[in-house]
Short mmCIF file of C-alpha atoms in Angstrom, two decimals:
data_model
loop_
_atom_site.label_atom_id
_atom_site.label_comp_id
_atom_site.label_asym_id
_atom_site.label_seq_id
_atom_site.Cartn_x
_atom_site.Cartn_y
_atom_site.Cartn_z
CA ASP A 97 -0.01 0.02 -0.02
CA ALA A 98 1.08 3.53 -0.79
CA GLY A 99 2.35 5.43 2.29
CA ILE A 100 -0.42 7.93 2.85
CA THR A 101 -1.59 8.86 6.32
CA GLN A 102 -4.48 11.20 7.04
CA SER A 103 -5.03 12.87 10.30
CA PRO A 104 -7.27 13.04 12.16
CA ARG A 105 -9.36 10.05 11.00
CA HIS A 106 -12.52 11.50 12.77
CA LYS A 107 -13.37 14.98 13.93
CA VAL A 108 -16.50 16.64 15.22
CA THR A 109 -16.49 20.37 15.55
CA GLU A 110 -18.88 23.40 15.62
CA THR A 111 -19.90 25.75 12.89
CA GLY A 112 -17.56 28.69 12.58
CA THR A 113 -14.46 27.03 13.95
CA PRO A 114 -11.34 26.59 11.87
CA VAL A 115 -10.38 23.01 10.92
CA THR A 116 -7.10 21.71 9.50
CA LEU A 117 -6.74 18.28 7.96
CA ARG A 118 -3.39 16.79 7.30
CA CYS A 119 -2.08 14.36 4.52
CA HIS A 120 1.33 12.89 4.94
CA GLN A 121 2.99 10.77 2.29
CA THR A 122 6.20 8.76 2.35
CA GLU A 123 6.38 8.02 -1.43
CA ASN A 124 7.97 11.26 -2.49
CA HIS A 125 5.29 11.78 -5.12
CA ARG A 126 4.99 15.13 -6.72
CA TYR A 127 1.21 15.43 -6.95
CA MET A 128 -1.30 15.54 -4.10
CA TYR A 129 -4.99 15.94 -4.03
CA TRP A 130 -7.86 16.66 -1.68
CA TYR A 131 -11.34 15.20 -2.47
CA ARG A 132 -14.57 15.10 -0.58
CA GLN A 133 -17.07 12.30 -0.94
CA ASP A 134 -20.74 12.83 -0.35
CA PRO A 135 -23.81 10.65 -1.04
CA GLY A 136 -25.28 11.47 -4.47
CA HIS A 137 -22.21 13.34 -5.54
CA GLY A 138 -19.39 10.95 -5.54
CA LEU A 139 -15.76 12.12 -5.16
CA ARG A 140 -15.14 15.67 -6.04
CA LEU A 141 -11.84 17.49 -6.25
CA ILE A 142 -11.34 20.32 -3.85
CA HIS A 143 -7.66 21.36 -4.49
CA TYR A 144 -4.52 19.77 -5.68
CA SER A 145 -0.81 20.43 -5.65
CA TYR A 146 1.74 19.90 -8.38
CA GLY A 147 4.77 20.70 -6.24
CA VAL A 148 5.95 22.44 -3.03
CA LYS A 149 4.04 25.76 -2.79
CA ASP A 150 2.27 25.01 -6.16
CA THR A 151 -1.42 24.48 -5.78
CA ASP A 152 -4.59 24.92 -7.86
CA LYS A 153 -8.31 24.86 -7.33
CA GLY A 154 -10.58 21.91 -8.05
CA GLU A 155 -14.29 21.61 -8.70
CA VAL A 156 -15.47 22.57 -5.19
CA SER A 157 -12.83 24.89 -3.77
CA ASP A 158 -15.00 27.52 -2.17
CA GLY A 159 -14.56 27.70 1.61
CA TYR A 160 -11.23 25.71 1.54
CA SER A 161 -7.64 26.66 1.38
CA VAL A 162 -4.55 24.46 1.09
CA SER A 163 -0.84 24.62 1.70
CA ARG A 164 2.11 22.57 0.81
CA SER A 165 5.37 23.71 2.43
CA LYS A 166 7.15 20.39 1.86
CA THR A 167 6.80 17.42 -0.48
CA GLU A 168 5.41 15.03 2.07
CA ASP A 169 2.62 17.22 3.64
CA PHE A 170 -0.56 18.68 2.10
CA LEU A 171 -2.83 20.52 4.47
CA LEU A 172 -6.49 21.35 3.89
CA THR A 173 -7.99 24.18 5.95
CA LEU A 174 -11.64 25.15 6.50
CA GLU A 175 -11.26 28.79 7.76
CA SER A 176 -14.78 28.85 9.21
CA ALA A 177 -16.45 25.48 9.03
CA THR A 178 -20.11 25.26 7.85
CA SER A 179 -22.55 22.29 8.09
CA SER A 180 -22.39 21.90 4.30
CA GLN A 181 -18.71 20.88 4.71
CA THR A 182 -19.73 17.81 6.71
CA SER A 183 -18.22 15.09 4.53
CA VAL A 184 -15.57 12.37 4.27
CA TYR A 185 -12.28 13.89 2.97
CA PHE A 186 -9.73 11.79 1.06
CA CYS A 187 -6.23 12.70 0.18
CA ALA A 188 -4.62 11.18 -2.90
CA ILE A 189 -1.18 11.13 -4.40
CA SER A 190 0.33 10.37 -7.84
CA SER A 191 3.82 10.29 -9.24
CA GLY A 192 2.69 12.03 -12.42
CA GLN A 193 -0.30 13.51 -14.13
CA GLY A 194 -1.95 12.60 -17.36
CA ALA A 195 -4.01 9.90 -18.97
CA ASN A 196 -2.39 6.79 -17.44
CA GLN A 197 -1.46 7.93 -14.02
CA PRO A 198 -3.28 6.19 -11.10
CA GLN A 199 -3.96 7.98 -7.90
CA HIS A 200 -3.40 6.29 -4.47
CA PHE A 201 -5.77 7.24 -1.78
CA GLY A 202 -5.58 7.53 2.04
CA ASP A 203 -8.22 6.07 4.22
CA GLY A 204 -10.12 9.34 4.70
CA THR A 205 -11.13 11.73 7.43
CA ARG A 206 -14.73 11.74 8.59
CA LEU A 207 -15.61 15.38 9.42
CA SER A 208 -18.87 16.38 11.14
CA ILE A 209 -19.73 20.07 11.59
CA LEU A 210 -22.51 20.62 14.11
CA THR B 172 -21.08 18.78 -14.46
CA GLN B 173 -20.90 15.01 -14.14
CA LEU B 174 -18.84 13.76 -17.11
CA LEU B 175 -19.14 10.09 -16.18
CA GLU B 176 -22.42 8.43 -15.57
CA GLN B 177 -22.45 5.05 -13.80
CA SER B 178 -25.23 2.45 -13.84
CA PRO B 179 -26.79 0.89 -11.93
CA GLN B 180 -26.42 3.00 -8.79
CA PHE B 181 -27.12 -0.02 -6.57
CA LEU B 182 -26.89 -3.71 -7.20
CA SER B 183 -27.78 -6.55 -4.78
CA ILE B 184 -27.10 -10.08 -6.01
CA GLN B 185 -26.53 -13.56 -4.69
CA GLU B 186 -23.15 -15.36 -4.64
CA GLY B 187 -22.47 -17.04 -7.90
CA GLU B 188 -24.39 -14.64 -10.15
CA ASN B 189 -22.83 -12.60 -12.96
CA LEU B 190 -23.14 -8.85 -13.25
CA THR B 191 -22.19 -5.92 -15.42
CA VAL B 192 -21.79 -2.30 -14.42
CA TYR B 193 -21.45 0.54 -16.90
CA CYS B 194 -19.60 3.86 -17.14
CA ASN B 195 -20.75 6.16 -19.89
CA SER B 196 -19.84 9.68 -21.02
CA SER B 197 -20.53 12.00 -23.90
CA SER B 198 -16.83 12.96 -23.86
CA VAL B 199 -13.92 11.08 -25.22
CA PHE B 200 -11.29 10.00 -22.61
CA SER B 201 -7.74 9.03 -23.41
CA SER B 202 -8.10 6.36 -20.72
CA LEU B 203 -10.47 5.26 -17.89
CA GLN B 204 -9.54 3.86 -14.64
CA TRP B 205 -11.63 1.60 -12.36
CA TYR B 206 -11.41 1.66 -8.56
CA ARG B 207 -13.01 -0.33 -5.79
CA GLN B 208 -13.76 1.24 -2.40
CA GLU B 209 -14.63 -0.67 0.75
CA PRO B 210 -16.39 0.96 3.75
CA GLY B 211 -13.99 3.10 5.82
CA GLU B 212 -11.25 2.99 3.22
CA GLY B 213 -10.11 4.95 0.26
CA PRO B 214 -10.51 3.83 -3.37
CA VAL B 215 -8.04 1.28 -4.65
CA LEU B 216 -7.17 1.12 -8.36
CA LEU B 217 -8.22 -2.05 -10.13
CA VAL B 218 -7.25 -1.31 -13.75
CA THR B 219 -6.58 1.30 -16.36
CA VAL B 220 -7.89 0.83 -19.92
CA VAL B 221 -6.23 2.87 -22.59
CA THR B 222 -6.98 1.74 -26.13
CA GLY B 223 -10.44 1.78 -27.70
CA GLY B 224 -11.90 -1.73 -27.70
CA GLU B 225 -9.38 -2.90 -25.14
CA VAL B 226 -10.34 -5.83 -22.82
CA LYS B 227 -8.51 -6.52 -19.61
CA LYS B 228 -9.10 -9.36 -17.22
CA LEU B 229 -8.31 -9.42 -13.44
CA LYS B 230 -9.27 -12.88 -12.18
CA ARG B 231 -13.08 -12.88 -12.41
CA LEU B 232 -13.29 -9.27 -13.34
CA THR B 233 -13.45 -8.21 -17.12
CA PHE B 234 -12.99 -4.60 -17.97
CA GLN B 235 -13.71 -3.28 -21.50
CA PHE B 236 -13.13 0.15 -23.01
CA GLY B 237 -15.53 1.16 -25.76
CA ASP B 238 -14.31 1.55 -29.34
CA ALA B 239 -15.03 5.31 -29.29
CA ARG B 240 -13.39 5.65 -25.84
CA LYS B 241 -16.54 7.21 -24.31
CA ASP B 242 -17.62 4.28 -22.26
CA SER B 243 -16.38 1.27 -20.29
CA SER B 244 -17.88 -1.77 -18.61
CA LEU B 245 -16.98 -4.04 -15.73
CA HIS B 246 -18.19 -7.65 -15.81
CA ILE B 247 -17.91 -9.86 -12.71
CA THR B 248 -18.33 -13.64 -13.18
CA ALA B 249 -19.55 -15.82 -10.38
CA ALA B 250 -19.66 -12.93 -7.82
CA GLN B 251 -18.47 -13.60 -4.32
CA PRO B 252 -19.17 -11.74 -1.04
CA GLY B 253 -15.70 -10.42 -1.13
CA ASP B 254 -16.54 -8.50 -4.30
CA THR B 255 -18.92 -6.30 -2.24
CA GLY B 256 -17.96 -2.64 -2.42
CA LEU B 257 -18.35 0.65 -4.31
CA TYR B 258 -17.05 0.52 -7.86
CA LEU B 259 -15.94 3.82 -9.33
CA CYS B 260 -14.88 4.76 -12.84
CA ALA B 261 -12.63 7.74 -13.40
CA GLY B 262 -11.08 9.61 -16.26
CA TYR B 263 -8.83 12.62 -16.80
CA SER B 264 -10.13 15.75 -18.43
CA THR B 265 -8.27 18.93 -19.02
CA SER B 266 -8.89 21.30 -16.10
CA ASN B 267 -9.13 25.13 -16.45
CA SER B 268 -5.60 25.39 -15.08
CA ASN B 269 -2.45 25.30 -17.10
CA SER B 270 -0.85 23.20 -14.44
CA GLY B 271 -2.29 19.77 -15.08
CA TYR B 272 -5.27 17.50 -15.20
CA ALA B 273 -8.25 16.71 -12.89
CA LEU B 274 -9.38 13.14 -12.48
CA ASN B 275 -13.13 13.07 -12.84
CA PHE B 276 -15.01 10.33 -10.98
CA GLY B 277 -18.43 8.86 -11.66
CA LYS B 278 -20.77 8.52 -8.69
CA GLY B 279 -20.22 4.78 -8.36
CA THR B 280 -22.04 1.51 -8.28
CA SER B 281 -22.61 0.07 -4.88
CA LEU B 282 -22.50 -3.70 -5.09
CA LEU B 283 -23.74 -6.10 -2.41
CA VAL B 284 -23.15 -9.79 -2.81
CA THR B 285 -24.88 -12.02 -0.34
CA PRO B 286 -23.95 -15.61 0.44
#
């Protein structure tokens, strides 16, 4: 299995509080991704990174920010959490981008915003 | 916009039955990937199909890429309870950014195989 660790695995917090999720990889892969998975919507890309300090927005980036200060860590921050951000969040990594590149996923963070 | 439509959404069958799930799009993809996801875990890649008309086999699973590279199917022969899970197809499309590509996922087919 690809060395991807997401933390925390579960979190419950209140509306309006800041939340940071961490993704740590030991594969030295260049590309890292944050997705959210919701019933009826499937997996949707929030943000991704194509190198240290290089990030770009995905399909559902509003309300989220990311940072990547070193290759192995990709942080997802909800500046002021809302109930609509209750979801399961997955981090993924890939060694390259393009048609044939697979992505390897972590086991997810289940986030509940009350 | 959902580029990839999967059907059926849910499927419940008994052990030993055969089944086919579909992944369709109006867009052409240079390749499609199939993942399986079990409860509490992230998706795991099963296969990538690249060439139009390509057929790949993984034990009892057969994957086919349509000739026009707009659709794909997954056929499972003699399903077993261990096949239970969420099956996702995914393909790359060009994002709005100049920096790379975004992997688009279908919503998945949830398969339950009972003994």
